[in-house]
PDB file of C-alpha atoms in Angstrom:
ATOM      1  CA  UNK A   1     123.112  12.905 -56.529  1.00 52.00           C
ATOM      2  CA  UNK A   2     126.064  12.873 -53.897  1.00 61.00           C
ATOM      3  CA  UNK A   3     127.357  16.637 -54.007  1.00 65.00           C
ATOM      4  CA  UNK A   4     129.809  15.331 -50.942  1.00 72.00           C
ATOM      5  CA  UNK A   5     130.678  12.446 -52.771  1.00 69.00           C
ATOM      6  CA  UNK A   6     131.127  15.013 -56.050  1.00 66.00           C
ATOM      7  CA  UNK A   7     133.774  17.226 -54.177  1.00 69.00           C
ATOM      8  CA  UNK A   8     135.970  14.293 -52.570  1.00 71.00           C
ATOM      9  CA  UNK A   9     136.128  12.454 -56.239  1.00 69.00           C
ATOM     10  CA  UNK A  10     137.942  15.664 -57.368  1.00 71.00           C
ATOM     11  CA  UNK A  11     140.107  16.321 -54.622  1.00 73.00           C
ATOM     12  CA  UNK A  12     140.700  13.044 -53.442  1.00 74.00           C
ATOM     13  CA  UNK A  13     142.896  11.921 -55.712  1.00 72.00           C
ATOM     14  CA  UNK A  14     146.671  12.833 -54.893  1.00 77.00           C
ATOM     15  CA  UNK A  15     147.587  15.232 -57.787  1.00 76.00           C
ATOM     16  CA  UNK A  16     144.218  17.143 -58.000  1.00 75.00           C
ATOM     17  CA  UNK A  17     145.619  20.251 -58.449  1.00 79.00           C
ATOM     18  CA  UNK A  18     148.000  19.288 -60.763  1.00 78.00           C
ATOM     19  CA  UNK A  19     145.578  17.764 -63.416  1.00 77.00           C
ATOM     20  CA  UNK A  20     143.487  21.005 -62.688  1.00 79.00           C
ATOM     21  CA  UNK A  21     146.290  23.724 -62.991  1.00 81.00           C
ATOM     22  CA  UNK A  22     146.168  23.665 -66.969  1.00 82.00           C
ATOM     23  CA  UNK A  23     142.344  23.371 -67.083  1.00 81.00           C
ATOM     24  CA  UNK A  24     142.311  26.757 -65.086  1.00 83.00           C
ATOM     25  CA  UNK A  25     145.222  28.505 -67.368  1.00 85.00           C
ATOM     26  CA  UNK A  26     143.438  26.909 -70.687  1.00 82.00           C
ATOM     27  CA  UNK A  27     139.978  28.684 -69.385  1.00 81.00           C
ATOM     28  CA  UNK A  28     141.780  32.135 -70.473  1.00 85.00           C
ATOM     29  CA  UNK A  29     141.527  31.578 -73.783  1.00 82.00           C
ATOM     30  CA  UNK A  30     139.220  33.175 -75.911  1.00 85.00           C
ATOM     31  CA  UNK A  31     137.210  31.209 -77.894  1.00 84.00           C
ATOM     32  CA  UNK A  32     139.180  27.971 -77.799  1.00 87.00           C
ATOM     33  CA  UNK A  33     139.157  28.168 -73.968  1.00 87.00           C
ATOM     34  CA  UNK A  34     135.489  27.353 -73.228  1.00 88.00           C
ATOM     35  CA  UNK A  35     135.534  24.588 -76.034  1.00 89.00           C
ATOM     36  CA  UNK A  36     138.514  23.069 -74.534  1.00 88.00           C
ATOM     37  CA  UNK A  37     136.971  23.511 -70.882  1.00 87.00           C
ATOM     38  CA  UNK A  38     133.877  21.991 -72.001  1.00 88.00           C
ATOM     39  CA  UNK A  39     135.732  19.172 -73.810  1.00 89.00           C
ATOM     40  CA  UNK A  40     137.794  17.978 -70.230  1.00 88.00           C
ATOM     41  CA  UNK A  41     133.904  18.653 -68.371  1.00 85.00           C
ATOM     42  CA  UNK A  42     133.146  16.278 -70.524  1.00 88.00           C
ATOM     43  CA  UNK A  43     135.496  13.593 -70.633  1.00 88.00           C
ATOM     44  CA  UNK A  44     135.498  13.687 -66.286  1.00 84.00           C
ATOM     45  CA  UNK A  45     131.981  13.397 -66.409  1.00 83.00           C
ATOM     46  CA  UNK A  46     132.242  10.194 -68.660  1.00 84.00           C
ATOM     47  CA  UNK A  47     134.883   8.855 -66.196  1.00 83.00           C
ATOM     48  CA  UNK A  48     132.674   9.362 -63.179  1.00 80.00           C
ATOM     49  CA  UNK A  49     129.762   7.737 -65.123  1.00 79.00           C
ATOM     50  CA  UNK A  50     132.551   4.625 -65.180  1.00 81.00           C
ATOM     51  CA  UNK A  51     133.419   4.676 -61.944  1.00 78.00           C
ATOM     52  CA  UNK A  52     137.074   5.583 -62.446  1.00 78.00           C
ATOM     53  CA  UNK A  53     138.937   7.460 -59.480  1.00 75.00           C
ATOM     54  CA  UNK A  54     140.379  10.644 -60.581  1.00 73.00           C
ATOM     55  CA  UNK A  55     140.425  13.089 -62.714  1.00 78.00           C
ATOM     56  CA  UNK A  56     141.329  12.607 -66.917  1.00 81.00           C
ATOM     57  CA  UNK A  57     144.787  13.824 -67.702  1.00 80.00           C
ATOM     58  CA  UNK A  58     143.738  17.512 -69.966  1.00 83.00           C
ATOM     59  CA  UNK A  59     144.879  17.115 -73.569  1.00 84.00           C
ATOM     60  CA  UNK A  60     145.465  20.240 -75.893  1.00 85.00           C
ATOM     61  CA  UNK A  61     144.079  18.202 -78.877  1.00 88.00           C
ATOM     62  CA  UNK A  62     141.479  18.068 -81.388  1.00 91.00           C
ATOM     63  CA  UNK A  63     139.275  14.935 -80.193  1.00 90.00           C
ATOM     64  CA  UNK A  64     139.076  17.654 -76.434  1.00 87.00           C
ATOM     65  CA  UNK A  65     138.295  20.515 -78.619  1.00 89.00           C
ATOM     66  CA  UNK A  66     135.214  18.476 -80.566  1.00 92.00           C
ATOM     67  CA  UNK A  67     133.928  16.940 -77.124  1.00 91.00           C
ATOM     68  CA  UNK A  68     133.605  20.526 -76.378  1.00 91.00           C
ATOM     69  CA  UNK A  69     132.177  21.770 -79.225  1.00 93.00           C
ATOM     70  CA  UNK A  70     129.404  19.212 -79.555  1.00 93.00           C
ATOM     71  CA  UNK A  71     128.801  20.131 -76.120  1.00 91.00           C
ATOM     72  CA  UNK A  72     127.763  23.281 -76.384  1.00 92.00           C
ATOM     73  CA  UNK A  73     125.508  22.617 -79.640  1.00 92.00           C
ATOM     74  CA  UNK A  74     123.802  20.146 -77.222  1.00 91.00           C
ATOM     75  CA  UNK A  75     123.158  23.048 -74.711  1.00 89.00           C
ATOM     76  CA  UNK A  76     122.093  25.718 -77.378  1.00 90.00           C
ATOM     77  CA  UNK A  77     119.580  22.956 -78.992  1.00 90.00           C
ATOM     78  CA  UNK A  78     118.643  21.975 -75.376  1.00 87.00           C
ATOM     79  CA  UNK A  79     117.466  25.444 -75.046  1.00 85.00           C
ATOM     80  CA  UNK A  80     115.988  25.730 -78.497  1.00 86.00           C
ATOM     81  CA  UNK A  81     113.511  22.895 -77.439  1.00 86.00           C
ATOM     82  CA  UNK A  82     113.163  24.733 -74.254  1.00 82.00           C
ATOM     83  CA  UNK A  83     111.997  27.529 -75.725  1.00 80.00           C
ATOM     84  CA  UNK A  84     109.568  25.500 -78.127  1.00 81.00           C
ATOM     85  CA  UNK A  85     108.395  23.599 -75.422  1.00 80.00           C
ATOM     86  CA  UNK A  86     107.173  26.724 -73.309  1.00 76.00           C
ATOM     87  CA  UNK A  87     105.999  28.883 -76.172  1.00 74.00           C
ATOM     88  CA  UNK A  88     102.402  28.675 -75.099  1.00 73.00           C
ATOM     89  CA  UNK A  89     103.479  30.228 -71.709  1.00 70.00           C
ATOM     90  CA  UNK A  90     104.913  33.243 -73.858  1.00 64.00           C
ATOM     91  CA  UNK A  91     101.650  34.990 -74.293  1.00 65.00           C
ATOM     92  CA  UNK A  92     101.082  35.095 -70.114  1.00 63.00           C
ATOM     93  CA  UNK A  93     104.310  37.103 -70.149  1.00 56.00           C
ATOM     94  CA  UNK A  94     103.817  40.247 -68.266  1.00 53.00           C
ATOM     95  CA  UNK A  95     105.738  43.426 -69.330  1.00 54.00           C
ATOM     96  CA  UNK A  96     109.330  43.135 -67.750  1.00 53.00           C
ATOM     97  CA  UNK A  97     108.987  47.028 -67.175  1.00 53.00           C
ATOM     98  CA  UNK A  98     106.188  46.877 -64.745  1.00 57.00           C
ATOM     99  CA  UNK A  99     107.284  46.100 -60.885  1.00 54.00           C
ATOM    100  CA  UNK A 100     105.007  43.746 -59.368  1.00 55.00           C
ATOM    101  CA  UNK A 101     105.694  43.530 -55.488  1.00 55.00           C
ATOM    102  CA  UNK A 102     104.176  40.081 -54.675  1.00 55.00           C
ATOM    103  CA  UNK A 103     106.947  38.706 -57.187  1.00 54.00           C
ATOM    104  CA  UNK A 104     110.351  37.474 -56.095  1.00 56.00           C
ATOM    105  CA  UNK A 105     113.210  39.100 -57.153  1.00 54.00           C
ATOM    106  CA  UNK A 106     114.684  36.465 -59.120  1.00 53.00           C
ATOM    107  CA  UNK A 107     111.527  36.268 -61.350  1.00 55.00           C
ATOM    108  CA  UNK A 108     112.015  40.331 -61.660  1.00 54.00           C
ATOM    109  CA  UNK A 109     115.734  39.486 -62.397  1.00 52.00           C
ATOM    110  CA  UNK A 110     115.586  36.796 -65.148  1.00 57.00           C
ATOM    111  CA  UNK A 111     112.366  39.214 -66.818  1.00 62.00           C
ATOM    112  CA  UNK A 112     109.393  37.243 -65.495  1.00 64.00           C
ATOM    113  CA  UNK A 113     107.788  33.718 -64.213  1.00 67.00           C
ATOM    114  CA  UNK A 114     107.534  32.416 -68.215  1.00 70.00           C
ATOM    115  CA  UNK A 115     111.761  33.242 -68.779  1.00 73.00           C
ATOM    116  CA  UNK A 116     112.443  31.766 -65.284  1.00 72.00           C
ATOM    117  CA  UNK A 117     110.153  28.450 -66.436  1.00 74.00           C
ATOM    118  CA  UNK A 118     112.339  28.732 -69.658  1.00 77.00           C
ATOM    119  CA  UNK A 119     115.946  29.104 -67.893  1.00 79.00           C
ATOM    120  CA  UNK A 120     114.999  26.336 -65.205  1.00 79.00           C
ATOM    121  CA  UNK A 121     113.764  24.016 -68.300  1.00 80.00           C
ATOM    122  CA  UNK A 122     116.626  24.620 -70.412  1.00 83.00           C
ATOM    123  CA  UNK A 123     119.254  23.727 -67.597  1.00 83.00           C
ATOM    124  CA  UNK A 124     117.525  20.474 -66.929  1.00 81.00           C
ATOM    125  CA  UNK A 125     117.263  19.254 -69.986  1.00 84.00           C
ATOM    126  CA  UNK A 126     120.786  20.733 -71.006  1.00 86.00           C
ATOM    127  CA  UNK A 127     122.307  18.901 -68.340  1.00 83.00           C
ATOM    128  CA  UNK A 128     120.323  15.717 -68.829  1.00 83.00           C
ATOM    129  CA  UNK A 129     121.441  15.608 -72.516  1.00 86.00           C
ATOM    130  CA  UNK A 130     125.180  16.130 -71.299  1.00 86.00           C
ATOM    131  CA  UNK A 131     124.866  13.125 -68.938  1.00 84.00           C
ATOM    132  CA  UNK A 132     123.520  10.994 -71.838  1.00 85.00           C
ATOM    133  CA  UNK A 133     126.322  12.037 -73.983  1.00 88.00           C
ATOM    134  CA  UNK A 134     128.749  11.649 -71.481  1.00 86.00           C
ATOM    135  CA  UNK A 135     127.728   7.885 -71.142  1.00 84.00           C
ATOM    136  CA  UNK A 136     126.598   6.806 -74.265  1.00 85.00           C
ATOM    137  CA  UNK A 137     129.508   8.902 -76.506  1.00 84.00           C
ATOM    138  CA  UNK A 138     126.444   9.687 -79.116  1.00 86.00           C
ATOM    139  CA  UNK A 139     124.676  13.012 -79.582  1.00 85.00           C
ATOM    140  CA  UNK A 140     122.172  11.714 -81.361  1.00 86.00           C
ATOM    141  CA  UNK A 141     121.506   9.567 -78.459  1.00 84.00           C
ATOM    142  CA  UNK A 142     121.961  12.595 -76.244  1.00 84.00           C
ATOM    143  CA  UNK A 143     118.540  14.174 -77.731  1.00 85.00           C
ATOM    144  CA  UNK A 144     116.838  11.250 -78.046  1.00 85.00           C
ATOM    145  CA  UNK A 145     113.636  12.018 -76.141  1.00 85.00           C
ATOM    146  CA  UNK A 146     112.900   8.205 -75.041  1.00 85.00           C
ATOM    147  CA  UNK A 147     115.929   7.502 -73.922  1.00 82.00           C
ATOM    148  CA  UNK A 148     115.517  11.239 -71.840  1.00 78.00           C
ATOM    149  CA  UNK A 149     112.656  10.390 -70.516  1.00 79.00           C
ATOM    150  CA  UNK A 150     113.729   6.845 -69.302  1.00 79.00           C
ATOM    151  CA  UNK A 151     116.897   8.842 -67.890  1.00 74.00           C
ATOM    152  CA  UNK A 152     114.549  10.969 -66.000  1.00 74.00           C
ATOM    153  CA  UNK A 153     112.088   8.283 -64.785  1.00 75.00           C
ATOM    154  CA  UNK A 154     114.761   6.483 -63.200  1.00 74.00           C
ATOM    155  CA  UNK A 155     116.473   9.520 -61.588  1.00 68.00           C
ATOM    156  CA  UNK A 156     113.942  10.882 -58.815  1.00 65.00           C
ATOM    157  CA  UNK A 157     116.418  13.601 -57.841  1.00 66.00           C
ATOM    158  CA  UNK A 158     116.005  15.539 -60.617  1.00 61.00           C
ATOM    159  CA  UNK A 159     112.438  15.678 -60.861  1.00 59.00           C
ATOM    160  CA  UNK A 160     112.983  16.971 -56.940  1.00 61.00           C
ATOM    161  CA  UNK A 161     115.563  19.345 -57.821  1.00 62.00           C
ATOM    162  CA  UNK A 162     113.609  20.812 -60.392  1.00 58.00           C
ATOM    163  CA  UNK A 163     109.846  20.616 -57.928  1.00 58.00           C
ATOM    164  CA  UNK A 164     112.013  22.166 -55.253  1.00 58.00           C
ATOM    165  CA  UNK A 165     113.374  25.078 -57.422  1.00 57.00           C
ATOM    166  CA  UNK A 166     110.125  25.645 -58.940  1.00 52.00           C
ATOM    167  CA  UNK A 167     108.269  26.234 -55.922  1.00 53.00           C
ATOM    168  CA  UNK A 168     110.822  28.457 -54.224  1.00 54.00           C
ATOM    169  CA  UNK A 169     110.438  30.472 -57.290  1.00 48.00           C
TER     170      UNK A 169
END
């Protein structure tokens, strides 16, 4: 993961803020906005999996709007399974009323170590099953949990990301 190399993709390309100026105006609208949004994350995510410079011309259509939409049913089931997968760390829950001092204030924030385990869990496997999506066009393949875990075996920086997060926690 190149965050430099992230940055310069977008605004290398000549007419970056062209392709981006109805992206930002379409963000505005309610309820059709995030889909949309979503939709073009999406499809520019797909093109940097292929290795094509630039960014996807934004389309007000229906195929942007599904992209979108099956997007963020992969990110609510992504933290569905979160949840499932770190329901035996429920019962360790502390009450989120009590102040405990040796705690950082991010764990205070998100309610406690088991919903911060939960939020950082859900975001990585959210954004692995986006990726998969992205490149395979399937969201059945998205959630498949070999393919997941091959995803994540051969992508050390994520297991750092996440080791790195946690412990800083």
């Amino acid at each position: 993961m190149d965050i430099r190399q992230a940055v310069r993709a977008i605004v290398a390309h000549p007419g970056w803020l062209a392709s981006l100026a109805p992206v930002m105006f379409i963000a505005w609208l309610p309820l059709l906005g995030p889909l949309l949004l979503a939709g073009y994350q999406q499809q520019a995510l797909a093109q940097a999996i292929r290795h094509q410079e630039g960014l996807p011309a934004f389309r007000f259509d229906f195929a942007t709007l599904r992209l979108g939409l099956i997007s963020q049913i992969l990110v609510a089931l992504s933290g569905i399974v979160a949840g499932l997968l770190a329901l035996p760390l429920w019962s360790l829950g502390h009450d989120p009323t009590s102040v405990d001092l040796t705690a950082t204030a991010l764990v205070q924030a998100l309610a406690g170590p088991t919903h911060l385990t939960v939020t950082l869990l859900s975001a990585t496997i959210a954004s692995l099953c986006l990726v998969r999506y992205a490149a395979s066009g399937s969201a059945r393949s998205a959630m498949d949990p070999a393919m997941l875990w091959s995803f994540l075996r051969s992508e050390p920086s994520l297991w750092i990301a996440t080791a790195v997060t946690g412990f800083v926690i």
